[in-house]
Amino acid sequence: ADAAAPGGAIEALLAIKSEGLVDAIGIAGGQVSEMTRYVETDAFDVLLTHNRLTLLDRSARPLVDAATERGMGVLNAAAFGGGILAREPRPDDRYAYGMGTASQVEAAGLMYEACARFGVPLSAAALRFAAEAPGVDGVLVGASRPDRIDAFLDLAETEIPDELWTELET
């Protein structure tokens, strides 16, 4: 069933919001085209995108722009693309938990090498990119252990030279 149809999920969410049971409603998913369709309903307050606004995948840029034009909050999740941007990529890696391409793995390897030349962890560049992308209000990262939180905070404060950003864009 279509969530936007009369009597559908969006109508139910809006009713819950109008009753004051929630302050905001949001949309999250994977496919940019589907997410855009829901953002364009103007029903939602928050957008959560994942694996689609990273160093390796910018496909959510128009989606985030559409959300910010509507005054929606934007959360950007999966800054490390399923792990490939958190360490040195391996040939058998795949971006976004296996949904990515070999060319993305190759690009991640080149990004890793560029970061190494500047003495910057690839994970720091990936986190900063995801957090500082225009229109993004917050970034979500998953942690396998509590001590990772401090490591994420350190990555977020890592100085990244403009020259490295320029190289990463190529």
Short mmCIF file of N, CA, C and O in Angstrom, two decimals, residues 25-87:
data_model
loop_
_atom_site.label_atom_id
_atom_site.label_comp_id
_atom_site.label_asym_id
_atom_site.label_seq_id
_atom_site.Cartn_x
_atom_site.Cartn_y
_atom_site.Cartn_z
N ILE A 25 7.82 14.11 13.05
CA ILE A 25 7.83 12.83 12.36
C ILE A 25 8.91 12.89 11.29
O ILE A 25 9.21 13.94 10.73
N GLY A 26 9.49 11.73 11.02
CA GLY A 26 10.59 11.69 10.08
C GLY A 26 10.47 10.58 9.09
O GLY A 26 9.63 9.68 9.21
N ILE A 27 11.34 10.66 8.10
CA ILE A 27 11.40 9.66 7.04
C ILE A 27 12.83 9.18 6.94
O ILE A 27 13.76 9.97 7.03
N ALA A 28 13.01 7.87 6.77
CA ALA A 28 14.33 7.27 6.60
C ALA A 28 14.20 6.13 5.61
O ALA A 28 13.17 5.47 5.52
N GLY A 29 15.23 5.91 4.86
CA GLY A 29 15.21 4.82 3.89
C GLY A 29 16.48 4.84 3.07
O GLY A 29 17.43 5.55 3.39
N GLY A 30 16.49 4.08 2.01
CA GLY A 30 17.70 3.96 1.22
C GLY A 30 17.66 4.62 -0.13
O GLY A 30 18.53 5.41 -0.47
N GLN A 31 16.67 4.32 -0.94
CA GLN A 31 16.64 4.82 -2.31
C GLN A 31 16.31 6.31 -2.34
O GLN A 31 15.29 6.75 -1.80
N VAL A 32 17.17 7.07 -2.97
CA VAL A 32 17.00 8.52 -3.01
C VAL A 32 15.70 8.90 -3.70
O VAL A 32 14.98 9.80 -3.25
N SER A 33 15.35 8.23 -4.78
CA SER A 33 14.13 8.58 -5.51
C SER A 33 12.89 8.39 -4.64
O SER A 33 11.98 9.23 -4.64
N GLU A 34 12.85 7.31 -3.88
CA GLU A 34 11.70 7.07 -3.00
C GLU A 34 11.66 8.08 -1.86
O GLU A 34 10.61 8.61 -1.52
N MET A 35 12.84 8.35 -1.28
CA MET A 35 12.91 9.32 -0.20
C MET A 35 12.46 10.70 -0.68
O MET A 35 11.75 11.41 0.03
N THR A 36 12.85 11.06 -1.88
CA THR A 36 12.48 12.37 -2.44
C THR A 36 10.97 12.47 -2.56
O THR A 36 10.38 13.51 -2.24
N ARG A 37 10.35 11.41 -2.99
CA ARG A 37 8.88 11.40 -3.12
C ARG A 37 8.22 11.72 -1.78
O ARG A 37 7.27 12.50 -1.72
N TYR A 38 8.75 11.16 -0.69
CA TYR A 38 8.16 11.41 0.62
C TYR A 38 8.51 12.80 1.14
O TYR A 38 7.66 13.46 1.76
N VAL A 39 9.71 13.25 0.90
CA VAL A 39 10.08 14.62 1.30
C VAL A 39 9.15 15.62 0.62
O VAL A 39 8.70 16.59 1.24
N GLU A 40 8.84 15.38 -0.64
CA GLU A 40 8.00 16.31 -1.40
C GLU A 40 6.54 16.33 -0.95
O GLU A 40 5.78 17.19 -1.37
N THR A 41 6.14 15.43 -0.05
CA THR A 41 4.78 15.49 0.49
C THR A 41 4.65 16.64 1.49
O THR A 41 3.53 17.01 1.85
N ASP A 42 5.78 17.18 1.96
CA ASP A 42 5.80 18.23 2.98
C ASP A 42 5.19 17.79 4.30
O ASP A 42 4.81 18.61 5.13
N ALA A 43 5.10 16.48 4.52
CA ALA A 43 4.50 15.96 5.75
C ALA A 43 5.52 15.77 6.87
O ALA A 43 5.14 15.73 8.03
N PHE A 44 6.79 15.68 6.53
CA PHE A 44 7.80 15.26 7.50
C PHE A 44 8.63 16.43 8.03
O PHE A 44 8.81 17.44 7.36
N ASP A 45 9.13 16.24 9.23
CA ASP A 45 9.96 17.25 9.89
C ASP A 45 11.45 16.93 9.80
O ASP A 45 12.29 17.82 9.88
N VAL A 46 11.77 15.64 9.67
CA VAL A 46 13.15 15.20 9.70
C VAL A 46 13.40 14.15 8.62
O VAL A 46 12.55 13.30 8.37
N LEU A 47 14.57 14.24 8.02
CA LEU A 47 15.04 13.26 7.05
C LEU A 47 16.28 12.58 7.61
O LEU A 47 17.18 13.26 8.11
N LEU A 48 16.32 11.26 7.54
CA LEU A 48 17.53 10.52 7.86
C LEU A 48 17.96 9.79 6.60
O LEU A 48 17.19 9.03 6.02
N THR A 49 19.16 10.09 6.15
CA THR A 49 19.72 9.40 4.99
C THR A 49 20.95 8.63 5.44
O THR A 49 21.61 9.02 6.40
N HIS A 50 21.24 7.54 4.78
CA HIS A 50 22.42 6.76 5.15
C HIS A 50 23.11 6.22 3.90
O HIS A 50 22.45 5.83 2.93
N ASN A 51 24.44 6.27 3.96
CA ASN A 51 25.29 5.79 2.86
C ASN A 51 25.08 6.55 1.56
O ASN A 51 25.55 6.10 0.52
N ARG A 52 24.39 7.66 1.58
CA ARG A 52 24.10 8.38 0.34
C ARG A 52 24.66 9.81 0.33
O ARG A 52 24.46 10.53 -0.63
N LEU A 53 25.35 10.20 1.39
CA LEU A 53 26.02 11.50 1.41
C LEU A 53 27.34 11.31 2.16
O LEU A 53 27.48 11.67 3.33
N THR A 54 28.28 10.68 1.46
CA THR A 54 29.58 10.34 2.01
C THR A 54 30.66 10.74 1.03
O THR A 54 30.37 11.20 -0.07
N LEU A 55 31.89 10.51 1.42
CA LEU A 55 33.00 10.76 0.49
C LEU A 55 32.83 9.98 -0.80
O LEU A 55 33.25 10.44 -1.86
N LEU A 56 32.20 8.82 -0.75
CA LEU A 56 32.08 7.95 -1.92
C LEU A 56 30.75 8.04 -2.65
O LEU A 56 30.64 7.57 -3.78
N ASP A 57 29.75 8.56 -2.04
CA ASP A 57 28.41 8.58 -2.65
C ASP A 57 27.74 9.90 -2.31
O ASP A 57 27.45 10.18 -1.15
N ARG A 58 27.49 10.71 -3.31
CA ARG A 58 26.86 12.02 -3.12
C ARG A 58 25.43 12.03 -3.66
O ARG A 58 24.85 13.08 -3.86
N SER A 59 24.87 10.87 -3.90
CA SER A 59 23.56 10.79 -4.56
C SER A 59 22.44 11.44 -3.77
O SER A 59 21.41 11.82 -4.34
N ALA A 60 22.60 11.63 -2.47
CA ALA A 60 21.54 12.26 -1.66
C ALA A 60 21.63 13.78 -1.65
O ALA A 60 20.80 14.43 -1.01
N ARG A 61 22.59 14.37 -2.35
CA ARG A 61 22.73 15.83 -2.33
C ARG A 61 21.42 16.53 -2.72
O ARG A 61 20.96 17.41 -1.99
N PRO A 62 20.76 16.17 -3.85
CA PRO A 62 19.49 16.82 -4.18
C PRO A 62 18.39 16.56 -3.14
O PRO A 62 17.56 17.42 -2.88
N LEU A 63 18.40 15.38 -2.56
CA LEU A 63 17.43 15.03 -1.52
C LEU A 63 17.61 15.91 -0.30
O LEU A 63 16.64 16.46 0.24
N VAL A 64 18.85 16.07 0.15
CA VAL A 64 19.14 16.91 1.31
C VAL A 64 18.77 18.36 0.99
O VAL A 64 18.18 19.05 1.83
N ASP A 65 19.06 18.80 -0.21
CA ASP A 65 18.68 20.17 -0.61
C ASP A 65 17.16 20.35 -0.56
O ASP A 65 16.68 21.36 -0.05
N ALA A 66 16.42 19.37 -1.06
CA ALA A 66 14.95 19.45 -1.02
C ALA A 66 14.45 19.49 0.41
O ALA A 66 13.51 20.24 0.73
N ALA A 67 15.06 18.72 1.29
CA ALA A 67 14.64 18.70 2.69
C ALA A 67 14.94 20.04 3.36
O ALA A 67 14.09 20.58 4.08
N THR A 68 16.12 20.58 3.14
CA THR A 68 16.47 21.84 3.80
C THR A 68 15.65 23.00 3.26
O THR A 68 15.30 23.90 4.01
N GLU A 69 15.30 22.95 1.98
CA GLU A 69 14.42 23.98 1.42
C GLU A 69 13.07 23.99 2.11
O GLU A 69 12.41 25.03 2.19
N ARG A 70 12.65 22.86 2.64
CA ARG A 70 11.37 22.73 3.33
C ARG A 70 11.51 22.95 4.83
O ARG A 70 10.55 22.79 5.57
N GLY A 71 12.71 23.24 5.29
CA GLY A 71 12.93 23.47 6.71
C GLY A 71 13.04 22.20 7.54
O GLY A 71 12.92 22.24 8.76
N MET A 72 13.24 21.08 6.88
CA MET A 72 13.37 19.81 7.59
C MET A 72 14.75 19.70 8.23
O MET A 72 15.73 20.20 7.70
N GLY A 73 14.83 19.03 9.35
CA GLY A 73 16.11 18.65 9.91
C GLY A 73 16.67 17.49 9.11
O GLY A 73 15.91 16.69 8.57
N VAL A 74 17.99 17.42 9.03
CA VAL A 74 18.62 16.35 8.25
C VAL A 74 19.68 15.65 9.11
O VAL A 74 20.58 16.31 9.64
N LEU A 75 19.53 14.35 9.22
CA LEU A 75 20.53 13.50 9.90
C LEU A 75 21.20 12.65 8.84
O LEU A 75 20.53 12.04 7.99
N ASN A 76 22.52 12.62 8.88
CA ASN A 76 23.31 11.88 7.92
C ASN A 76 23.95 10.71 8.64
O ASN A 76 24.76 10.89 9.54
N ALA A 77 23.59 9.50 8.26
CA ALA A 77 24.09 8.30 8.94
C ALA A 77 25.01 7.50 8.02
O ALA A 77 24.99 7.67 6.81
N ALA A 78 25.78 6.63 8.64
CA ALA A 78 26.69 5.71 7.94
C ALA A 78 27.79 6.46 7.21
O ALA A 78 28.09 6.23 6.05
N ALA A 79 28.44 7.36 7.95
CA ALA A 79 29.53 8.17 7.39
C ALA A 79 30.68 7.32 6.86
O ALA A 79 31.41 7.74 5.97
N PHE A 80 30.82 6.10 7.39
CA PHE A 80 31.93 5.24 7.00
C PHE A 80 31.53 4.24 5.91
O PHE A 80 32.29 3.35 5.57
N GLY A 81 30.34 4.39 5.36
CA GLY A 81 29.92 3.55 4.24
C GLY A 81 29.96 2.06 4.52
O GLY A 81 30.36 1.27 3.67
N GLY A 82 29.55 1.69 5.72
CA GLY A 82 29.56 0.28 6.08
C GLY A 82 30.94 -0.20 6.50
O GLY A 82 31.18 -1.40 6.57
N GLY A 83 31.85 0.72 6.75
CA GLY A 83 33.18 0.37 7.25
C GLY A 83 34.31 0.63 6.28
O GLY A 83 35.46 0.75 6.68
N ILE A 84 34.01 0.73 5.00
CA ILE A 84 35.07 0.88 4.01
C ILE A 84 35.84 2.19 4.17
O ILE A 84 37.01 2.29 3.80
N LEU A 85 35.21 3.21 4.76
CA LEU A 85 35.88 4.49 4.97
C LEU A 85 36.42 4.64 6.38
O LEU A 85 36.88 5.71 6.77
N ALA A 86 36.38 3.57 7.15
CA ALA A 86 36.87 3.61 8.53
C ALA A 86 38.29 3.08 8.66
O ALA A 86 38.89 3.21 9.72
N ARG A 87 38.82 2.50 7.59
CA ARG A 87 40.14 1.86 7.64
C ARG A 87 40.66 1.75 6.20
O ARG A 87 40.01 2.20 5.28
#
